[in-house]
GROMACS .gro file of C-alpha atoms in nm:
model
  391
    1MET     CA    1 -11.641  -4.680  -5.641
    2ASN     CA    2 -11.438  -4.972  -5.696
    3ASP     CA    3 -11.478  -5.170  -5.408
    4LEU     CA    4 -11.800  -5.298  -5.301
    5ALA     CA    5 -11.667  -5.458  -4.973
    6PRO     CA    6 -11.770  -5.186  -4.734
    7LEU     CA    7 -12.109  -5.160  -4.882
    8LEU     CA    8 -12.163  -5.535  -4.792
    9THR     CA    9 -12.085  -5.541  -4.425
   10PRO     CA   10 -12.333  -5.482  -4.168
   11GLU     CA   11 -12.264  -5.095  -4.135
   12GLY     CA   12 -12.257  -5.057  -4.509
   13ARG     CA   13 -12.602  -5.229  -4.556
   14ALA     CA   14 -12.772  -5.011  -4.286
   15LEU     CA   15 -12.633  -4.694  -4.388
   16LEU     CA   16 -12.789  -4.796  -4.781
   17ASP     CA   17 -13.129  -4.842  -4.620
   18GLU     CA   18 -13.100  -4.525  -4.447
   19VAL     CA   19 -12.996  -4.338  -4.790
   20ARG     CA   20 -13.208  -4.492  -5.046
   21ASP     CA   21 -13.465  -4.252  -5.112
   22THR     CA   22 -13.241  -3.952  -5.062
   23ASP     CA   23 -13.329  -3.668  -5.279
   24PRO     CA   24 -13.032  -3.586  -5.515
   25ALA     CA   25 -13.089  -3.205  -5.384
   26GLN     CA   26 -13.051  -3.294  -5.029
   27GLU     CA   27 -12.729  -3.512  -5.047
   28LEU     CA   28 -12.488  -3.266  -4.900
   29ALA     CA   29 -12.683  -3.231  -4.600
   30VAL     CA   30 -12.751  -3.598  -4.582
   31ALA     CA   31 -12.377  -3.674  -4.614
   32THR     CA   32 -12.264  -3.406  -4.354
   33ARG     CA   33 -12.528  -3.549  -4.089
   34LEU     CA   34 -12.414  -3.883  -4.162
   35ARG     CA   35 -12.050  -3.842  -4.147
   36ARG     CA   36 -12.073  -3.776  -3.789
   37GLU     CA   37 -12.125  -4.139  -3.729
   38HIS     CA   38 -11.991  -4.352  -4.013
   39PRO     CA   39 -11.655  -4.312  -4.203
   40ALA     CA   40 -11.663  -4.025  -4.482
   41GLU     CA   41 -11.573  -4.278  -4.794
   42LEU     CA   42 -11.846  -4.504  -4.674
   43VAL     CA   43 -12.127  -4.229  -4.668
   44SER     CA   44 -11.974  -4.101  -5.034
   45ALA     CA   45 -12.015  -4.485  -5.129
   46ALA     CA   46 -12.368  -4.500  -5.008
   47LEU     CA   47 -12.518  -4.218  -5.132
   48GLY     CA   48 -12.343  -4.289  -5.513
   49GLN     CA   49 -12.480  -4.638  -5.468
   50ALA     CA   50 -12.824  -4.494  -5.376
   51ARG     CA   51 -12.815  -4.248  -5.696
   52LEU     CA   52 -12.722  -4.562  -5.942
   53ARG     CA   53 -13.006  -4.739  -5.769
   54GLN     CA   54 -13.242  -4.464  -5.854
   55ARG     CA   55 -13.123  -4.451  -6.215
   56ALA     CA   56 -13.165  -4.804  -6.253
   57ALA     CA   57 -13.507  -4.866  -6.138
   58ALA     CA   58 -13.616  -4.767  -6.488
   59LYS     CA   59 -13.438  -5.098  -6.629
   60PHE     CA   60 -13.480  -5.315  -6.352
   61GLY     CA   61 -13.790  -5.201  -6.161
   62ALA     CA   62 -13.796  -5.040  -5.815
   63GLU     CA   63 -13.794  -5.353  -5.613
   64ASP     CA   64 -13.489  -5.541  -5.765
   65ALA     CA   65 -13.311  -5.228  -5.834
   66GLY     CA   66 -13.311  -5.126  -5.468
   67ARG     CA   67 -13.166  -5.423  -5.368
   68MET     CA   68 -12.890  -5.450  -5.650
   69PHE     CA   69 -12.573  -5.327  -5.679
   70PHE     CA   70 -12.416  -5.092  -5.958
   71THR     CA   71 -12.136  -4.928  -6.117
   72PRO     CA   72 -12.177  -4.648  -6.337
   73ASN     CA   73 -12.090  -4.823  -6.650
   74GLY     CA   74 -12.356  -5.096  -6.548
   75VAL     CA   75 -12.626  -4.902  -6.518
   76GLU     CA   76 -12.594  -4.748  -6.895
   77GLN     CA   77 -12.475  -5.064  -7.044
   78SER     CA   78 -12.680  -5.334  -6.879
   79THR     CA   79 -12.989  -5.498  -7.068
   80ARG     CA   80 -13.349  -5.376  -6.952
   81ALA     CA   81 -13.511  -5.661  -6.774
   82SER     CA   82 -13.793  -5.705  -6.975
   83VAL     CA   83 -13.564  -5.765  -7.282
   84ALA     CA   84 -13.341  -5.993  -7.086
   85ALA     CA   85 -13.636  -6.187  -6.941
   86TYR     CA   86 -13.756  -6.230  -7.300
   87ARG     CA   87 -13.407  -6.355  -7.415
   88ALA     CA   88 -13.387  -6.597  -7.141
   89ASN     CA   89 -13.726  -6.748  -7.209
   90ARG     CA   90 -13.616  -6.818  -7.583
   91MET     CA   91 -13.314  -6.976  -7.454
   92LYS     CA   92 -13.539  -7.195  -7.217
   93GLU     CA   93 -13.773  -7.260  -7.526
   94LEU     CA   94 -13.469  -7.385  -7.720
   95GLY     CA   95 -13.380  -7.651  -7.425
   96VAL     CA   96 -13.108  -7.474  -7.299
   97ALA     CA   97 -13.006  -7.517  -6.942
   98SER     CA   98 -12.687  -7.375  -6.899
   99VAL     CA   99 -12.550  -7.067  -7.036
  100ALA     CA  100 -12.173  -6.925  -7.049
  101ASP     CA  101 -12.261  -6.567  -7.003
  102LEU     CA  102 -11.956  -6.355  -7.133
  103CYS     CA  103 -11.905  -5.992  -7.071
  104CYS     CA  104 -12.174  -6.024  -6.792
  105GLY     CA  105 -12.135  -5.681  -6.646
  106ILE     CA  106 -12.322  -5.628  -6.344
  107GLY     CA  107 -12.529  -5.948  -6.421
  108GLY     CA  108 -12.849  -5.835  -6.583
  109ASP     CA  109 -12.880  -6.099  -6.824
  110ALA     CA  110 -12.732  -6.358  -6.578
  111ILE     CA  111 -13.042  -6.259  -6.363
  112ALA     CA  112 -13.293  -6.333  -6.620
  113LEU     CA  113 -13.158  -6.647  -6.707
  114ALA     CA  114 -13.118  -6.808  -6.356
  115ARG     CA  115 -13.494  -6.690  -6.310
  116ALA     CA  116 -13.597  -6.866  -6.610
  117GLY     CA  117 -13.429  -7.185  -6.441
  118ILE     CA  118 -13.090  -7.170  -6.639
  119ARG     CA  119 -12.784  -7.231  -6.461
  120VAL     CA  120 -12.522  -6.946  -6.558
  121LEU     CA  121 -12.156  -6.922  -6.572
  122ALA     CA  122 -12.125  -6.506  -6.557
  123VAL     CA  123 -11.737  -6.377  -6.673
  124ASP     CA  124 -11.608  -6.034  -6.677
  125ARG     CA  125 -11.251  -5.912  -6.644
  126ASP     CA  126 -11.330  -5.603  -6.479
  127PRO     CA  127 -11.306  -5.652  -6.095
  128PRO     CA  128 -11.557  -5.395  -5.963
  129THR     CA  129 -11.819  -5.520  -6.239
  130ALA     CA  130 -11.751  -5.891  -6.143
  131ALA     CA  131 -11.798  -5.799  -5.759
  132ALA     CA  132 -12.104  -5.634  -5.855
  133ALA     CA  133 -12.256  -5.927  -6.038
  134ARG     CA  134 -12.169  -6.147  -5.776
  135ALA     CA  135 -12.327  -5.926  -5.507
  136ASN     CA  136 -12.642  -5.921  -5.742
  137ALA     CA  137 -12.669  -6.288  -5.736
  138GLU     CA  138 -12.669  -6.309  -5.384
  139ALA     CA  139 -12.914  -6.008  -5.316
  140LEU     CA  140 -13.171  -6.155  -5.515
  141GLY     CA  141 -13.116  -6.547  -5.397
  142LEU     CA  142 -12.990  -6.663  -5.749
  143ALA     CA  143 -12.625  -6.742  -5.607
  144GLY     CA  144 -12.714  -7.105  -5.633
  145LEU     CA  145 -12.756  -7.089  -6.001
  146ILE     CA  146 -12.497  -6.827  -6.098
  147GLU     CA  147 -12.145  -6.855  -6.079
  148VAL     CA  148 -11.945  -6.546  -6.119
  149ARG     CA  149 -11.591  -6.547  -6.237
  150GLU     CA  150 -11.338  -6.265  -6.296
  151ALA     CA  151 -11.152  -6.327  -6.605
  152ASP     CA  152 -11.086  -6.239  -6.974
  153VAL     CA  153 -11.373  -6.414  -7.183
  154THR     CA  154 -11.120  -6.493  -7.432
  155GLU     CA  155 -10.949  -6.730  -7.236
  156VAL     CA  156 -11.280  -6.891  -7.053
  157ASP     CA  157 -11.346  -7.281  -7.156
  158THR     CA  158 -11.725  -7.294  -7.254
  159ALA     CA  159 -11.751  -7.644  -7.353
  160GLY     CA  160 -11.949  -7.766  -7.104
  161TYR     CA  161 -12.205  -7.554  -7.149
  162ASP     CA  162 -12.544  -7.561  -7.390
  163ALA     CA  163 -12.514  -7.220  -7.504
  164VAL     CA  164 -12.318  -6.911  -7.503
  165PHE     CA  165 -12.436  -6.552  -7.454
  166VAL     CA  166 -12.209  -6.258  -7.576
  167ASP     CA  167 -12.262  -5.907  -7.497
  168PRO     CA  168 -11.934  -5.712  -7.629
  169ALA     CA  169 -11.875  -5.373  -7.493
  170ARG     CA  170 -11.972  -5.108  -7.730
  171ARG     CA  171 -11.872  -4.807  -7.543
  172GLY     CA  172 -11.505  -4.669  -7.496
  173GLY     CA  173 -11.344  -4.368  -7.385
  174ARG     CA  174 -11.504  -4.163  -7.644
  175GLY     CA  175 -11.866  -4.251  -7.620
  176ARG     CA  176 -12.048  -4.527  -7.848
  177ILE     CA  177 -11.878  -4.765  -8.072
  178PHE     CA  178 -11.977  -4.807  -8.414
  179ASP     CA  179 -11.755  -5.064  -8.568
  180PRO     CA  180 -11.813  -5.392  -8.481
  181GLU     CA  181 -11.460  -5.516  -8.498
  182ALA     CA  182 -11.384  -5.243  -8.246
  183TYR     CA  183 -11.627  -5.407  -7.975
  184SER     CA  184 -11.453  -5.548  -7.678
  185PRO     CA  185 -11.431  -5.846  -7.757
  186PRO     CA  186 -11.441  -5.772  -8.128
  187LEU     CA  187 -11.752  -5.911  -8.294
  188SER     CA  188 -11.546  -6.152  -8.522
  189TRP     CA  189 -11.433  -6.339  -8.216
  190ALA     CA  190 -11.786  -6.331  -8.059
  191VAL     CA  191 -11.897  -6.521  -8.383
  192ALA     CA  192 -11.642  -6.765  -8.390
  193THR     CA  193 -11.711  -6.856  -8.021
  194ALA     CA  194 -12.109  -6.902  -8.141
  195LEU     CA  195 -12.028  -7.127  -8.405
  196GLY     CA  196 -11.823  -7.320  -8.155
  197ALA     CA  197 -12.121  -7.362  -7.940
  198PRO     CA  198 -12.438  -7.580  -7.973
  199ARG     CA  199 -12.678  -7.241  -7.947
  200ALA     CA  200 -12.553  -6.903  -7.900
  201ALA     CA  201 -12.694  -6.546  -7.867
  202LEU     CA  202 -12.471  -6.242  -7.939
  203LYS     CA  203 -12.612  -5.874  -7.850
  204ILE     CA  204 -12.515  -5.615  -8.099
  205ALA     CA  205 -12.587  -5.272  -8.157
  206PRO     CA  206 -12.923  -5.227  -8.351
  207GLY     CA  207 -12.744  -5.021  -8.614
  208ILE     CA  208 -12.585  -5.313  -8.731
  209PRO     CA  209 -12.551  -5.341  -9.126
  210HIS     CA  210 -12.758  -5.628  -9.258
  211GLU     CA  211 -12.462  -5.721  -9.454
  212ALA     CA  212 -12.266  -5.742  -9.149
  213VAL     CA  213 -12.483  -6.041  -9.031
  214PRO     CA  214 -12.333  -6.375  -9.064
  215ALA     CA  215 -12.492  -6.615  -9.319
  216GLU     CA  216 -12.505  -6.902  -9.014
  217ALA     CA  217 -12.721  -6.640  -8.786
  218GLU     CA  218 -13.063  -6.548  -8.734
  219ALA     CA  219 -13.114  -6.171  -8.675
  220GLU     CA  220 -13.353  -6.023  -8.412
  221TRP     CA  221 -13.410  -5.669  -8.341
  222ILE     CA  222 -13.579  -5.593  -8.027
  223SER     CA  223 -13.803  -5.287  -7.899
  224ASP     CA  224 -13.952  -5.242  -7.581
  225GLY     CA  225 -14.228  -4.983  -7.571
  226GLY     CA  226 -14.189  -4.839  -7.865
  227ASP     CA  227 -13.800  -4.806  -7.845
  228VAL     CA  228 -13.561  -5.021  -8.033
  229LYS     CA  229 -13.334  -5.141  -7.767
  230GLU     CA  230 -13.092  -5.410  -7.938
  231ALA     CA  231 -13.033  -5.665  -8.214
  232VAL     CA  232 -12.942  -6.025  -8.147
  233LEU     CA  233 -12.772  -6.256  -8.334
  234TRP     CA  234 -12.898  -6.636  -8.290
  235PHE     CA  235 -12.697  -6.911  -8.362
  236GLY     CA  236 -12.837  -7.306  -8.325
  237THR     CA  237 -13.213  -7.215  -8.365
  238GLY     CA  238 -13.231  -7.422  -8.695
  239THR     CA  239 -13.310  -7.084  -8.902
  240PRO     CA  240 -12.993  -6.936  -9.061
  241GLY     CA  241 -13.090  -6.631  -9.231
  242ALA     CA  242 -13.399  -6.540  -9.086
  243VAL     CA  243 -13.509  -6.230  -8.977
  244ARG     CA  244 -13.740  -6.122  -8.713
  245ALA     CA  245 -13.860  -5.812  -8.539
  246THR     CA  246 -13.991  -5.856  -8.190
  247LEU     CA  247 -14.204  -5.597  -7.993
  248LEU     CA  248 -14.221  -5.588  -7.630
  249PRO     CA  249 -14.434  -5.622  -7.410
  250GLY     CA  250 -14.594  -5.904  -7.572
  251PRO     CA  251 -14.395  -6.040  -7.715
  252ARG     CA  252 -14.498  -6.028  -8.050
  253THR     CA  253 -14.302  -6.139  -8.322
  254LEU     CA  254 -14.309  -6.048  -8.720
  255LEU     CA  255 -14.100  -6.283  -8.917
  256GLY     CA  256 -13.928  -6.199  -9.250
  257ARG     CA  257 -14.105  -6.372  -9.576
  258GLY     CA  258 -13.847  -6.196  -9.808
  259LEU     CA  259 -14.121  -5.969  -9.961
  260PRO     CA  260 -13.984  -5.735 -10.237
  261ASP     CA  261 -14.023  -5.348 -10.186
  262PRO     CA  262 -14.373  -5.235 -10.136
  263ARG     CA  263 -14.515  -5.033 -10.439
  264VAL     CA  264 -14.510  -4.655 -10.384
  265ARG     CA  265 -14.863  -4.518 -10.366
  266PRO     CA  266 -15.051  -4.173 -10.318
  267VAL     CA  267 -15.153  -4.071  -9.969
  268GLY     CA  268 -15.460  -4.272  -9.842
  269ARG     CA  269 -15.690  -4.216  -9.537
  270TYR     CA  270 -15.455  -4.370  -9.310
  271LEU     CA  271 -15.104  -4.371  -9.227
  272TYR     CA  272 -14.908  -4.622  -9.063
  273GLU     CA  273 -14.586  -4.579  -8.872
  274PRO     CA  274 -14.387  -4.898  -8.850
  275ASP     CA  275 -14.230  -5.008  -8.511
  276GLY     CA  276 -13.865  -4.933  -8.501
  277ALA     CA  277 -13.751  -5.291  -8.486
  278VAL     CA  278 -13.978  -5.347  -8.786
  279ILE     CA  279 -13.780  -5.069  -8.969
  280ARG     CA  280 -13.437  -5.181  -8.818
  281ALA     CA  281 -13.514  -5.550  -8.965
  282HIS     CA  282 -13.615  -5.411  -9.296
  283LEU     CA  283 -13.982  -5.580  -9.253
  284VAL     CA  284 -14.183  -5.249  -9.363
  285ALA     CA  285 -14.290  -5.487  -9.646
  286GLU     CA  286 -14.480  -5.715  -9.436
  287VAL     CA  287 -14.630  -5.435  -9.272
  288ALA     CA  288 -14.721  -5.308  -9.595
  289GLU     CA  289 -14.877  -5.617  -9.713
  290GLU     CA  290 -15.067  -5.672  -9.359
  291VAL     CA  291 -15.243  -5.352  -9.394
  292GLY     CA  292 -15.307  -5.331  -9.780
  293GLY     CA  293 -15.132  -5.052  -9.821
  294GLY     CA  294 -14.790  -4.888 -10.009
  295LEU     CA  295 -14.519  -4.639  -9.934
  296LEU     CA  296 -14.563  -4.273  -9.996
  297ASP     CA  297 -14.180  -4.250 -10.121
  298ALA     CA  298 -13.958  -4.553 -10.208
  299THR     CA  299 -13.713  -4.436  -9.935
  300ILE     CA  300 -13.925  -4.340  -9.650
  301ALA     CA  301 -14.080  -4.598  -9.399
  302TYR     CA  302 -14.414  -4.463  -9.368
  303VAL     CA  303 -14.687  -4.685  -9.518
  304ALA     CA  304 -15.029  -4.527  -9.675
  305ALA     CA  305 -15.354  -4.722  -9.662
  306ASP     CA  306 -15.716  -4.679  -9.751
  307GLU     CA  307 -15.826  -4.895  -9.465
  308LEU     CA  308 -15.820  -4.941  -9.111
  309ARG     CA  309 -15.645  -5.274  -9.011
  310PRO     CA  310 -15.539  -5.383  -8.669
  311THR     CA  311 -15.148  -5.456  -8.669
  312PRO     CA  312 -14.930  -5.454  -8.351
  313TYR     CA  313 -14.642  -5.360  -8.592
  314ALA     CA  314 -14.739  -5.026  -8.667
  315SER     CA  315 -14.910  -4.712  -8.505
  316ALA     CA  316 -15.196  -4.564  -8.718
  317TYR     CA  317 -15.337  -4.262  -8.796
  318GLU     CA  318 -15.609  -4.102  -8.969
  319ILE     CA  319 -15.524  -3.826  -9.211
  320THR     CA  320 -15.724  -3.557  -9.282
  321ASP     CA  321 -15.493  -3.301  -9.460
  322GLN     CA  322 -15.208  -3.321  -9.731
  323LEU     CA  323 -15.031  -2.987  -9.778
  324PRO     CA  324 -14.697  -2.892  -9.927
  325PHE     CA  325 -14.438  -2.798  -9.659
  326ASN     CA  326 -14.536  -2.447  -9.599
  327VAL     CA  327 -14.497  -2.304  -9.265
  328LYS     CA  328 -14.761  -2.030  -9.316
  329LYS     CA  329 -15.004  -2.257  -9.411
  330LEU     CA  330 -14.988  -2.504  -9.127
  331LYS     CA  331 -15.001  -2.233  -8.887
  332ALA     CA  332 -15.334  -2.100  -9.049
  333LEU     CA  333 -15.472  -2.442  -9.065
  334LEU     CA  334 -15.376  -2.535  -8.671
  335ARG     CA  335 -15.488  -2.150  -8.585
  336GLU     CA  336 -15.829  -2.241  -8.748
  337ARG     CA  337 -15.851  -2.598  -8.570
  338GLU     CA  338 -15.756  -2.439  -8.250
  339VAL     CA  339 -15.465  -2.708  -8.217
  340GLY     CA  340 -15.257  -2.618  -7.877
  341THR     CA  341 -15.116  -2.984  -7.856
  342LEU     CA  342 -14.925  -3.047  -8.165
  343THR     CA  343 -14.686  -3.369  -8.227
  344VAL     CA  344 -14.435  -3.333  -8.497
  345LYS     CA  345 -14.288  -3.643  -8.657
  346LYS     CA  346 -14.056  -3.664  -8.927
  347ARG     CA  347 -13.876  -3.889  -9.197
  348GLY     CA  348 -13.712  -3.754  -9.503
  349SER     CA  349 -13.725  -3.406  -9.358
  350ALA     CA  350 -13.425  -3.188  -9.243
  351VAL     CA  351 -13.692  -2.951  -9.039
  352GLU     CA  352 -13.650  -3.024  -8.644
  353PRO     CA  353 -13.997  -3.079  -8.457
  354GLU     CA  354 -13.899  -2.829  -8.193
  355GLU     CA  355 -13.834  -2.555  -8.438
  356LEU     CA  356 -14.131  -2.589  -8.622
  357ARG     CA  357 -14.342  -2.618  -8.318
  358ARG     CA  358 -14.194  -2.241  -8.208
  359LYS     CA  359 -14.264  -2.120  -8.529
  360VAL     CA  360 -14.645  -2.225  -8.551
  361LYS     CA  361 -14.698  -2.133  -8.212
  362PRO     CA  362 -14.992  -2.409  -8.156
  363GLN     CA  363 -15.274  -2.279  -7.888
  364GLY     CA  364 -15.604  -2.396  -7.832
  365PRO     CA  365 -15.760  -2.685  -7.657
  366GLY     CA  366 -15.741  -2.938  -7.987
  367ALA     CA  367 -15.457  -3.164  -8.066
  368ALA     CA  368 -15.279  -3.319  -8.410
  369THR     CA  369 -15.000  -3.470  -8.573
  370VAL     CA  370 -14.843  -3.368  -8.843
  371PHE     CA  371 -14.605  -3.566  -9.038
  372LEU     CA  372 -14.303  -3.379  -9.211
  373THR     CA  373 -14.196  -3.617  -9.488
  374ARG     CA  374 -14.183  -3.677  -9.857
  375VAL     CA  375 -14.476  -3.792 -10.111
  376ALA     CA  376 -14.355  -3.914 -10.453
  377GLY     CA  377 -14.017  -3.696 -10.397
  378ALA     CA  378 -14.199  -3.372 -10.288
  379PRO     CA  379 -14.162  -3.229  -9.939
  380THR     CA  380 -14.500  -3.284  -9.777
  381MET     CA  381 -14.678  -3.198  -9.431
  382LEU     CA  382 -14.950  -3.480  -9.332
  383ILE     CA  383 -15.202  -3.351  -9.050
  384GLY     CA  384 -15.402  -3.638  -8.879
  385ALA     CA  385 -15.436  -3.799  -8.537
  386PRO     CA  386 -15.395  -4.155  -8.404
  387ALA     CA  387 -15.674  -4.398  -8.485
  388SER     CA  388 -15.763  -4.732  -8.307
  389ALA     CA  389 -15.567  -5.004  -8.521
  390ARG     CA  390 -15.350  -5.146  -8.256
  391PRO     CA  391 -15.494  -5.473  -8.129
   0.00000   0.00000   0.00000
């Protein structure tokens, strides 16, 4: 769908309302019926938009998604609403009143910024994407705060804005792009633009190497519900070189203190699995200090401890058994304890969880978690269950 205009007409909007809850399995029958009264292209566009809205509900919530307009790439690449809202609130706390949102996509970040009371210039060079951003600002009653401009972001003057936000495209024709200089626009351009603004935030892939983070930037890794969503390079916050991990909902933020690597120690009564944002931010040492623990292996982000200490930055498990890696022994132990619900987690093991689950064939009313990992370099299985250590 390259043209939103027909869907913005009274006929298009009415049709969108009619097909909103269409079951994908019933699309053909619905399309056949509607084409008797509406142009075939409009029916196809409405059904396509309904599918996109259904997919977008996970990111934007059903209420907003049901009113917004999307492109396929827009659904895939847009920021989750909870993450965008967190970042917008941080901008507001920094005193930002206006933002140039470069590579705005369908407007997810612009919406969050406007809802925080910030005036936004939203720029995207793709005509259908810019049209969707404009339609979304209007649909959500935010057109007074969001100006959408179809333009090449490298040619936009941002001098009149308190901050710049850049979300470079990280997908190409062959899928995800891992080289920051292959982003569109390249990360080097985004950094240069950020350094020329009073404040700035650059959204980047969470897998960015730490050595690629500019010295002038503060680096933040963000997870939502335990899933790592993105990294952000902040400029103008007054804390260059700082590293933080932020967990949503919350937010809860762990600041790096430059601690040395944790000591390696034996398995204890408890095992802590740090949140993915903590691991990406290289802040496992901060968690280990918080819970009074150490690493099972110098290269693996599992923290062993003897006490159960509440922390929002890691999930805690009580360990009952430690075995050398042996499928037969694990199967016998699980059968003896009547474990039918088996959660398999791994770090430092080549074994796939589903493969192990098929081999041990868990059966029974019990539940357990098995960790496939290394302890002091040796392949090891740790069996346990979740402990209530998250505040």
